[in-house]
mmCIF file of C-alpha atoms in Angstrom:
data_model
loop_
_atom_site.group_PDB
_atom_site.id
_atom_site.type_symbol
_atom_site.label_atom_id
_atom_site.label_comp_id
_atom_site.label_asym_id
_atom_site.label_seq_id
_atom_site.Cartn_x
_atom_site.Cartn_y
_atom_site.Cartn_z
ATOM 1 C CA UNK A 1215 0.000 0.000 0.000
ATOM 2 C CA UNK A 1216 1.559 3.293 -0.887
ATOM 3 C CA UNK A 1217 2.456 5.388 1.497
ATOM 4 C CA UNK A 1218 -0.101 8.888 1.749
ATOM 5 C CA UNK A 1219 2.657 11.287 0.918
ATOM 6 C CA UNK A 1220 3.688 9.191 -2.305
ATOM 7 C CA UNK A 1221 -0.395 9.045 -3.326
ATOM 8 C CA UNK A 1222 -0.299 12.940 -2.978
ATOM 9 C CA UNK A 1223 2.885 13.710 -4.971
ATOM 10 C CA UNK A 1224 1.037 10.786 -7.879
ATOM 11 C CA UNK A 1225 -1.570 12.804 -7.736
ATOM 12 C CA UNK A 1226 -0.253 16.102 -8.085
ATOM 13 C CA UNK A 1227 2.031 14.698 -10.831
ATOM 14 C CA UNK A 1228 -0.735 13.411 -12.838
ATOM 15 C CA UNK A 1229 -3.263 16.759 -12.491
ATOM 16 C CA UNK A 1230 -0.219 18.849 -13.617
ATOM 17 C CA UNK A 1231 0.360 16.466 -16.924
ATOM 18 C CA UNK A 1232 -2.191 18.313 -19.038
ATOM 19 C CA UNK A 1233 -0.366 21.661 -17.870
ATOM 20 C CA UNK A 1234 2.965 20.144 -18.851
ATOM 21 C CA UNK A 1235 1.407 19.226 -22.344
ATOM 22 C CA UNK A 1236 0.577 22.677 -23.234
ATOM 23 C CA UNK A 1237 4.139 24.229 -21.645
ATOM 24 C CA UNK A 1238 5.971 22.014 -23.662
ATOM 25 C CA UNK A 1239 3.914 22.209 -27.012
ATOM 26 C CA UNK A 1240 4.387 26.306 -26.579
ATOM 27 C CA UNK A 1241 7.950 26.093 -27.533
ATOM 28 C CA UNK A 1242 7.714 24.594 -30.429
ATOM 29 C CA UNK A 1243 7.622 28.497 -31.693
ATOM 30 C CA UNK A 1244 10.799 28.879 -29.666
ATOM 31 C CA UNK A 1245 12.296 26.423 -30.933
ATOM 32 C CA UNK A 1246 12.326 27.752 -34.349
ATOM 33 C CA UNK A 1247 13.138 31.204 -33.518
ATOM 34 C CA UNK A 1248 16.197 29.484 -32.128
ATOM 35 C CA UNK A 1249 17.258 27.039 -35.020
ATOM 36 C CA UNK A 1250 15.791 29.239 -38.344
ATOM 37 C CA UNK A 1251 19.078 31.249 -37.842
ATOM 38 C CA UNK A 1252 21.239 28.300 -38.813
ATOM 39 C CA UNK A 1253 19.314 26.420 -41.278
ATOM 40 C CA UNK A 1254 16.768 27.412 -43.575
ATOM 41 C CA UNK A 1255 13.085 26.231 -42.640
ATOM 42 C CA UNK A 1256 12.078 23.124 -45.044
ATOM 43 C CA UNK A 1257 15.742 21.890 -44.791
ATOM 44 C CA UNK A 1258 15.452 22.586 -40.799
ATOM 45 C CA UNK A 1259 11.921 20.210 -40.504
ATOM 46 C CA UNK A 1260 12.980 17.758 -42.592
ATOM 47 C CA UNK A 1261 16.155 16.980 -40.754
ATOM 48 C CA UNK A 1262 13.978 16.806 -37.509
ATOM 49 C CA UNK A 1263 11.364 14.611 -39.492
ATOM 50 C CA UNK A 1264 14.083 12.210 -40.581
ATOM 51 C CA UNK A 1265 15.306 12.188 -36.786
ATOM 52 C CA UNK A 1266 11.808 11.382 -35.288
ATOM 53 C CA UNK A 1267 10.749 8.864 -37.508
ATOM 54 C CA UNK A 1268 14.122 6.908 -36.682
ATOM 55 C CA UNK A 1269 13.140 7.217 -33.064
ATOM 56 C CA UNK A 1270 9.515 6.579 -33.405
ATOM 57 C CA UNK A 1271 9.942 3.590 -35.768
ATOM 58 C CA UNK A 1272 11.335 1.734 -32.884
ATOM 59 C CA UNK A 1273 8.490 3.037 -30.688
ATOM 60 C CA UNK A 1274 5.617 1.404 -32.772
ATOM 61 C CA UNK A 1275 7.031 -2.402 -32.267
ATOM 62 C CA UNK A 1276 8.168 -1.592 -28.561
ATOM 63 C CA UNK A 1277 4.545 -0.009 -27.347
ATOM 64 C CA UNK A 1278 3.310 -3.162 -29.824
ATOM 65 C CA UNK A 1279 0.848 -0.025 -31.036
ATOM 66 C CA UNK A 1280 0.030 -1.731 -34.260
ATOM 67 C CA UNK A 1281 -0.299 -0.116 -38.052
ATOM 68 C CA UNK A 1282 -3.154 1.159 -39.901
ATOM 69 C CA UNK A 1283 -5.412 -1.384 -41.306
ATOM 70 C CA UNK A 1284 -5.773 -0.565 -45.283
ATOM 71 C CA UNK A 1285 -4.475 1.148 -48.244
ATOM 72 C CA UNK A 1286 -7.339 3.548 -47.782
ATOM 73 C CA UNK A 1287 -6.876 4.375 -44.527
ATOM 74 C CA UNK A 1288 -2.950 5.424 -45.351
ATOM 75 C CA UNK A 1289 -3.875 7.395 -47.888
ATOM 76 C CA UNK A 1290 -5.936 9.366 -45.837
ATOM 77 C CA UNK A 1291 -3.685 9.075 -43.125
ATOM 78 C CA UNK A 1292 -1.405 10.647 -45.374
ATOM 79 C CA UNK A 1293 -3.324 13.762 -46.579
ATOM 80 C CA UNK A 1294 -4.309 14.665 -43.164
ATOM 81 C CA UNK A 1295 -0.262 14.554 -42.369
ATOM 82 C CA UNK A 1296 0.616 17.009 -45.210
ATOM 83 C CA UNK A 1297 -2.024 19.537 -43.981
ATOM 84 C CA UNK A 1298 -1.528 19.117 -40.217
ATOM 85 C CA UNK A 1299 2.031 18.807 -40.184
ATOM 86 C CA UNK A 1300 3.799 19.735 -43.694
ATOM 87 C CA UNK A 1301 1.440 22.717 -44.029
ATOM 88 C CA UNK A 1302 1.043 23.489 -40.633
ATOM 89 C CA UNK A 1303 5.172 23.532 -39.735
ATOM 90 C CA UNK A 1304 6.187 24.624 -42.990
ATOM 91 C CA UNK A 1305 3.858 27.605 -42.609
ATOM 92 C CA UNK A 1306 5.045 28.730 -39.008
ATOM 93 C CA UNK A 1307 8.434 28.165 -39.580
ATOM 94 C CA UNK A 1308 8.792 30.111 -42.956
ATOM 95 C CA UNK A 1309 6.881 32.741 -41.521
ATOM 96 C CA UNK A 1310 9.362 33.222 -38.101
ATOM 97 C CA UNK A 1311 12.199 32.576 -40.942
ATOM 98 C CA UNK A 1312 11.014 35.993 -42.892
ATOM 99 C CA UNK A 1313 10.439 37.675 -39.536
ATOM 100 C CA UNK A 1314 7.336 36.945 -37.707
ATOM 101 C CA UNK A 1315 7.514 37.190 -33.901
ATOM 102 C CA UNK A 1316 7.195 33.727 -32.407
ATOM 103 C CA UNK A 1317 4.790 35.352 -30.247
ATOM 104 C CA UNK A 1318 2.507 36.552 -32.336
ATOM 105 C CA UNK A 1319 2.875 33.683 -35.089
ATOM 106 C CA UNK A 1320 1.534 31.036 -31.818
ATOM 107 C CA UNK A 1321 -1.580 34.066 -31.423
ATOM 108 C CA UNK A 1322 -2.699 33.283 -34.878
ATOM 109 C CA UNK A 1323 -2.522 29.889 -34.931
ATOM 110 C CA UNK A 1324 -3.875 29.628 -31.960
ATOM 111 C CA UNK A 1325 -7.211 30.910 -34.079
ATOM 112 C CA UNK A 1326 -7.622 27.238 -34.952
ATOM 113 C CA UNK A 1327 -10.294 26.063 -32.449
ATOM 114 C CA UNK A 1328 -12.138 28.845 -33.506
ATOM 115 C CA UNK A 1329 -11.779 28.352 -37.328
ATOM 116 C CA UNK A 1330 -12.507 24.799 -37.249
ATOM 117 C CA UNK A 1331 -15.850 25.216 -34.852
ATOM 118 C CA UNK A 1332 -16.714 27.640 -37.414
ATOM 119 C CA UNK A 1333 -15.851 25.391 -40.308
ATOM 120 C CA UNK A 1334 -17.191 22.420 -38.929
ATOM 121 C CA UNK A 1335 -20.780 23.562 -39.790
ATOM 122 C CA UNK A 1336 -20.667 23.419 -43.036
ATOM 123 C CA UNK A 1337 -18.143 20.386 -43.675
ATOM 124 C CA UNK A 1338 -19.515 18.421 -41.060
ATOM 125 C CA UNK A 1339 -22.910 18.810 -40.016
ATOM 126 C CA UNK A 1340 -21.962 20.065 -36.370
ATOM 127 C CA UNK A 1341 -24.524 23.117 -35.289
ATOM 128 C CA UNK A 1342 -22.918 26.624 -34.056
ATOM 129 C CA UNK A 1343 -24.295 27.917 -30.748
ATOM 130 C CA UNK A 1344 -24.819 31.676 -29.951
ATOM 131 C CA UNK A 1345 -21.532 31.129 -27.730
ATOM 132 C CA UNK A 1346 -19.583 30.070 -30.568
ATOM 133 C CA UNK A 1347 -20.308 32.831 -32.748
ATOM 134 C CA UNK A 1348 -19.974 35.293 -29.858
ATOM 135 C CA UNK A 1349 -16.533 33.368 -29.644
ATOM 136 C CA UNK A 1350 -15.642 34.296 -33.372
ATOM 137 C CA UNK A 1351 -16.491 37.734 -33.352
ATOM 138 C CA UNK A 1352 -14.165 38.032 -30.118
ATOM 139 C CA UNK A 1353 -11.177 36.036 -31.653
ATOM 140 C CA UNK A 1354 -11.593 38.590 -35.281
ATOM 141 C CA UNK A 1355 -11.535 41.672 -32.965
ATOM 142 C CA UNK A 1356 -8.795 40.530 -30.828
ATOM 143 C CA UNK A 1357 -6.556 39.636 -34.184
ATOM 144 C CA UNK A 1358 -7.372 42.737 -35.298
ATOM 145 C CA UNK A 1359 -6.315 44.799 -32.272
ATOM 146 C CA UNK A 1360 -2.828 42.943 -32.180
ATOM 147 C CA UNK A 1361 -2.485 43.397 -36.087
ATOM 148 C CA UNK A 1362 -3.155 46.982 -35.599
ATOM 149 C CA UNK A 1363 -0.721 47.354 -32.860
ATOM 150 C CA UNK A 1364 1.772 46.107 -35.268
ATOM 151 C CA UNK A 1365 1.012 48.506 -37.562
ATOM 152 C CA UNK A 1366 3.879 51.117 -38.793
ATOM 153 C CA UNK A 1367 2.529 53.840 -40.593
ATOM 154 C CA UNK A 1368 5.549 55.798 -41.423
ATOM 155 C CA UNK A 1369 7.523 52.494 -42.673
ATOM 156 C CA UNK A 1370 6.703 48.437 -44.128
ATOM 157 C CA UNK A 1371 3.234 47.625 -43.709
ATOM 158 C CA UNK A 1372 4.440 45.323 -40.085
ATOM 159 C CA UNK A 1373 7.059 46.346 -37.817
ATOM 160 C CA UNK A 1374 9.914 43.731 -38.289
ATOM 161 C CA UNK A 1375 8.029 41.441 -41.459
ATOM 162 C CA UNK A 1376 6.387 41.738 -44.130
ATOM 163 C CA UNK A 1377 3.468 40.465 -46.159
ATOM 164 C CA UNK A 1378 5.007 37.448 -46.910
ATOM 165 C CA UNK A 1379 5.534 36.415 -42.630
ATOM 166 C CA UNK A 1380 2.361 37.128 -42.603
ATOM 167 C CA UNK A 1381 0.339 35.047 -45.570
ATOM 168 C CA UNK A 1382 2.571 32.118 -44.588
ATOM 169 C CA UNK A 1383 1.390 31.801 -40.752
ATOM 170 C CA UNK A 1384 -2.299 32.268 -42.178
ATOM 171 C CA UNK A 1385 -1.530 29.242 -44.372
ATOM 172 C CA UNK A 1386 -0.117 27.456 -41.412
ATOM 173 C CA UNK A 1387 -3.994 28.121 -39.926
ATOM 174 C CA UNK A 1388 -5.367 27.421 -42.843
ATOM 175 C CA UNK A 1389 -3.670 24.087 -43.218
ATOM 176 C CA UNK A 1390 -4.091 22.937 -39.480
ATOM 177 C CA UNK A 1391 -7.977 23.458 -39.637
ATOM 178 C CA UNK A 1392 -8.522 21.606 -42.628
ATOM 179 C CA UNK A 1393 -6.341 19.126 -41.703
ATOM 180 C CA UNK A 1394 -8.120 18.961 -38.184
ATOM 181 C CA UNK A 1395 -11.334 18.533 -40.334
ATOM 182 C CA UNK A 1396 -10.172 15.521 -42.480
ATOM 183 C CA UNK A 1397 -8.778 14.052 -39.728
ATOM 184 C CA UNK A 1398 -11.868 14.377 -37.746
ATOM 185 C CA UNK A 1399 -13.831 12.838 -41.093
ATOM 186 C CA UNK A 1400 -11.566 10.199 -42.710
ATOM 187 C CA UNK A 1401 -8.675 9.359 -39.955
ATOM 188 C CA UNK A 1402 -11.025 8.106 -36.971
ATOM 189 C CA UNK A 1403 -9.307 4.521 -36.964
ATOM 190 C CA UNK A 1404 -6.342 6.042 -36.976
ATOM 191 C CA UNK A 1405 -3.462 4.242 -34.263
ATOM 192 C CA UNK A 1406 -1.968 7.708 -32.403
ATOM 193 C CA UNK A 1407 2.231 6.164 -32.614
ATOM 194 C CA UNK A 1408 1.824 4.545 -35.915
ATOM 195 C CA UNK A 1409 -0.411 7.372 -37.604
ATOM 196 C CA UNK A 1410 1.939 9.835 -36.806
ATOM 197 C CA UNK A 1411 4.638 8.116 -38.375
ATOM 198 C CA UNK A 1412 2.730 7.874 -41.582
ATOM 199 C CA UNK A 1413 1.960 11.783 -41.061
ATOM 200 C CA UNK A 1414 5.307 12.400 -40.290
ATOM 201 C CA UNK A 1415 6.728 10.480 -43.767
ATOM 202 C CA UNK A 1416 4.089 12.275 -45.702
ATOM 203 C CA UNK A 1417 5.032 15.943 -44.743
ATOM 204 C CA UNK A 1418 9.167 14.793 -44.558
ATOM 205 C CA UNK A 1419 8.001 13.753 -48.457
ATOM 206 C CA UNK A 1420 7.007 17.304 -48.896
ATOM 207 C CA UNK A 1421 9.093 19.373 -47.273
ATOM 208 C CA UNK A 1422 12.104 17.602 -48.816
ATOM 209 C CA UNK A 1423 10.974 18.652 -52.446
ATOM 210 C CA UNK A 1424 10.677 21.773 -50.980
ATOM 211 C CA UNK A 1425 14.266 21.934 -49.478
ATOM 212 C CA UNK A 1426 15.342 20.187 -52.666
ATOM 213 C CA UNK A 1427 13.489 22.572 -54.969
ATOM 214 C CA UNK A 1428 13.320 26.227 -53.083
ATOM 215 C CA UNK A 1429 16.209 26.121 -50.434
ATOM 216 C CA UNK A 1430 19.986 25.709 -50.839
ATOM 217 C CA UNK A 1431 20.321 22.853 -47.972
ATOM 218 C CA UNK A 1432 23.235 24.719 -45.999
ATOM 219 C CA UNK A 1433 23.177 23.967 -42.202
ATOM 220 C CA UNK A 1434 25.366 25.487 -39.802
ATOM 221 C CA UNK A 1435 25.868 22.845 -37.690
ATOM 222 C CA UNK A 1436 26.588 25.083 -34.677
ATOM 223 C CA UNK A 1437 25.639 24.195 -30.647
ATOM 224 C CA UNK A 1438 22.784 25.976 -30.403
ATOM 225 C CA UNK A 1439 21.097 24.637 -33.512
ATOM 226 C CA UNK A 1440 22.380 20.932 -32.537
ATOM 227 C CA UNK A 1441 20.790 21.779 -28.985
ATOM 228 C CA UNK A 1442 17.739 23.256 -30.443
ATOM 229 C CA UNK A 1443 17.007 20.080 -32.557
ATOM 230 C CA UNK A 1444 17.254 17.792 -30.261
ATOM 231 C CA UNK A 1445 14.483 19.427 -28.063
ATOM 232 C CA UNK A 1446 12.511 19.889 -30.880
ATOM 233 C CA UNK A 1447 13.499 15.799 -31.941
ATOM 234 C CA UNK A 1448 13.215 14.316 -28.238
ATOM 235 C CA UNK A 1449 10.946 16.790 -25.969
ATOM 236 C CA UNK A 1450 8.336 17.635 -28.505
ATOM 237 C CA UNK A 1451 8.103 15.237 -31.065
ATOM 238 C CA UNK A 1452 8.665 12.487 -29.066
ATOM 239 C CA UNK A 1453 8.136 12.804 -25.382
ATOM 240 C CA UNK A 1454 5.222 14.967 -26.791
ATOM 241 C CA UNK A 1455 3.544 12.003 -28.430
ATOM 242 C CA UNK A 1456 4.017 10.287 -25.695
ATOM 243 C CA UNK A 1457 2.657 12.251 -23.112
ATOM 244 C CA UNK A 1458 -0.320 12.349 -25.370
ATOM 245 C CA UNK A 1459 -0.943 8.894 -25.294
ATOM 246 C CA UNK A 1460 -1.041 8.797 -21.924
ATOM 247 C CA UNK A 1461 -3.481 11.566 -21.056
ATOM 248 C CA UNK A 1462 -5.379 10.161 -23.808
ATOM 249 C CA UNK A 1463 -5.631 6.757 -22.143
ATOM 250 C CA UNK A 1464 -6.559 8.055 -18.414
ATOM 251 C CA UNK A 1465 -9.568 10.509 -20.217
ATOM 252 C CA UNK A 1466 -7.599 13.322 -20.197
ATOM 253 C CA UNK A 1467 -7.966 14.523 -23.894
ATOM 254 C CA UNK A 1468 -10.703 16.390 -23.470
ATOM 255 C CA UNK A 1469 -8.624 18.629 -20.680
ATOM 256 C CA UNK A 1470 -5.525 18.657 -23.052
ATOM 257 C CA UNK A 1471 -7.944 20.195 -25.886
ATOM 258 C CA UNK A 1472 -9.356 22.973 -23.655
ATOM 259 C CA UNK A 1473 -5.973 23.934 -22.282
ATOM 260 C CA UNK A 1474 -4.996 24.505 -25.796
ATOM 261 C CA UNK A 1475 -5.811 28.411 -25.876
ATOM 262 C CA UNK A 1476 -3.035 28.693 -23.371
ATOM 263 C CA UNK A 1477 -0.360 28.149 -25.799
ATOM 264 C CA UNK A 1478 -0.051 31.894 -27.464
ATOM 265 C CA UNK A 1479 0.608 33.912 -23.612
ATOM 266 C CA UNK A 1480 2.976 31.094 -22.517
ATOM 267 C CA UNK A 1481 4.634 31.469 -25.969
ATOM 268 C CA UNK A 1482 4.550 34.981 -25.641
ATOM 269 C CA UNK A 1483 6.014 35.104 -21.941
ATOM 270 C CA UNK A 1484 8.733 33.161 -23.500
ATOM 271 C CA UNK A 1485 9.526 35.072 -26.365
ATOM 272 C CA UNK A 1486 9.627 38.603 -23.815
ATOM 273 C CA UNK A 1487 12.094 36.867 -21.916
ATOM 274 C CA UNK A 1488 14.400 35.766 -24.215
ATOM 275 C CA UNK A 1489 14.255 37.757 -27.355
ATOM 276 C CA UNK A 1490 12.548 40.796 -26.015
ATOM 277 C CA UNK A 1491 9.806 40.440 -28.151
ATOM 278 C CA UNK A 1492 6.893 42.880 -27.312
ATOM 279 C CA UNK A 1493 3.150 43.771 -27.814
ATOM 280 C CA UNK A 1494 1.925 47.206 -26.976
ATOM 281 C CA UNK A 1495 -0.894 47.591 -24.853
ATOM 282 C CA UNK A 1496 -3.654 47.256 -27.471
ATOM 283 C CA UNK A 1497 -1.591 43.909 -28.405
ATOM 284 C CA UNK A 1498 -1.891 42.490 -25.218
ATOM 285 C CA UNK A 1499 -5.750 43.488 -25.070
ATOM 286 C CA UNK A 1500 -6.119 42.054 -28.416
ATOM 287 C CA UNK A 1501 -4.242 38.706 -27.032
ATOM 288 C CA UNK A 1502 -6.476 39.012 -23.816
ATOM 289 C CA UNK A 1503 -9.396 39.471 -26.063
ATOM 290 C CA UNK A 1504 -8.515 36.778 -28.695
ATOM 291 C CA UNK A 1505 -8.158 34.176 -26.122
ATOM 292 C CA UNK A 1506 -11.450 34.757 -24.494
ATOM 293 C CA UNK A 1507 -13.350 33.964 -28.401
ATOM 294 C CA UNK A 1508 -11.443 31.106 -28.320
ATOM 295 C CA UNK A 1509 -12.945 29.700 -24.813
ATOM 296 C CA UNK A 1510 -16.050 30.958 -26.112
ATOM 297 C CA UNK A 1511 -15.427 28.613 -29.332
ATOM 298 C CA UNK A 1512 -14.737 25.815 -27.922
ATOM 299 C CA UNK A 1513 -17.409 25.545 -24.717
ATOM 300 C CA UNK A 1514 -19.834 23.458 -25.432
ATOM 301 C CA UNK A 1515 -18.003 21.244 -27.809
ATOM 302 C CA UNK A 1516 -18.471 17.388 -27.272
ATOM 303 C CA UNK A 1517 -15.046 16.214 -25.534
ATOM 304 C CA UNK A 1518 -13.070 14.566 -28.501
ATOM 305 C CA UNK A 1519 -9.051 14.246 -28.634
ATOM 306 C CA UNK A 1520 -7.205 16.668 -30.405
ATOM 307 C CA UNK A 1521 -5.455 15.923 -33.761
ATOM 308 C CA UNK A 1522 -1.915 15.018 -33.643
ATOM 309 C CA UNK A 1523 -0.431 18.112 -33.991
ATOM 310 C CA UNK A 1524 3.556 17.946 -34.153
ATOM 311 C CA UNK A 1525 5.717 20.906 -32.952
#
């Protein structure tokens, strides 16, 4: 029988796992803030996608987590991999490699709960409540308040990136909602280890024809980026996944999806501290303000687990 102090510290340990999820998932912005300096971004991912599969290969046969059962069910498998992870990480990272602050790039992708509730309608049948489009309205003002505050009138249209940082974190959103969606609609047999090793080799696939075809394939194989790829390699693609699994299996997706909207302030607390990155005070009411729409987006929502979202 364990002793009461060890229940209470097992305890404590598991309640804080969902909070650990989100802290580590929030510097997967970081992360490439940190490593886009040394390599350029499609080469960058697909060195980290080579790295994870070898290490999550391994995983499959050891957690005996079996394959996908079909052709069909790869394919889609597939699909859902180059929108939620080739699109998604090829977006965010181009866009912090032109310029975007991490801390504003994890804001607008952190629009996602919101887009997809909104999408979902439509593409899936699911019904919008009053809440939800209260939620919307919120999340577009609060976007538009931190855009604004970005705003330089007297120079380029954004202060620090241009139009180009910009349309590629809004195709990062774009390709994490709709490949939320398909998930949601074709992937529902889909093993969490083994599907995201069939994500993983479709969006490698992709971003290495776009390293081959856009990007001169230099890496400067310096301590910092070796340092920043492994965390990126081991703590969030990996021990990630893993964590994941487990909340997944003690009911604890649900919690993991709702603690989602947390991401952007961590990510921003983390990019004022160590690049100085800054929002004036409209910005931070538009943060304040976005995050509130996106509670409002997602109450109410059946409890489902979230896609497998790589960092």
């Amino acid at each position: 029988m364990p002793l009461p102090h060890t229940a209470a510290l097992r305890s404590l340990g598991l309640a804080a796992m969902p909070l650990l999820f989100v802290a580590l998932w929030s510097t997967g912005f970081i992360g490439a803030k940190f490593g886009l300096p040394h390599a350029e971004p499609f080469t960058f991912l697909f060195v980290r996608f080579v790295l994870t599969l070898m290490l999550l290969i391994p995983l499959v046969q050891l957690f005996n987590g079996g394959w996908p059962q079909g052709a069909r069910l790869w394919a889609h498998i597939g699909v859902s991999g180059l929108l939620v992870h080739g699109a998604y990480l090829g977006g965010v990272f181009y866009g912090i490699y032109l310029g975007m602050p991490a801390g504003l790039a994890a804001l607008l992708v952190g629009l996602q709960p919101l887009l997809t509730a909104t999408l979902a309608s439509p593409l899936l049948g699911e019904r919008i409540t009053a809440t939800q489009w209260l939620g919307l309205a919120l999340g577009l003002v609060g976007i538009g308040l931190v855009l604004g505050s970005k705003l330089d009138p007297g120079a380029a249209l954004f202060q620090g990136f241009g139009f180009g940082a910009l349309a590629s974190i809004l195709a990062a959103l774009g390709g994490i909602t709709l490949g939320t969606l398909y998930q949601k609609r074709y992937c529902t047999g889909m093993p969490l280890l083994s599907g995201t090793v069939v994500q993983y080799l479709a969006a490698g696939s992709l971003l290495g024809l776009g390293a081959l075809l856009f990007e001169e394939r230099s890496i400067d194989w310096s301590p910092t980026f070796l340092l920043t790829l492994a965390w990126l390699v081991l703590v969030l693609s990996i021990s990630a996944i893993l964590l994941l699994m487990a909340l997944i299996r003690r009911g604890e997706a649900s919690r993991v999806a709702s603690l989602f909207y947390l991401v952007p302030p961590v990510t921003a607390l983390q990019a004022w501290w160590l690049f100085d990155e800054r929002l004036p005070l409209a910005g931070l009411i538009g943060m304040a303000v976005t995050i509130v729409g996106v509670v409002l987006a997602v109450r109410g929502k059946p409890a489902q687990s979230p896609p497998s979202r790589s960092r």
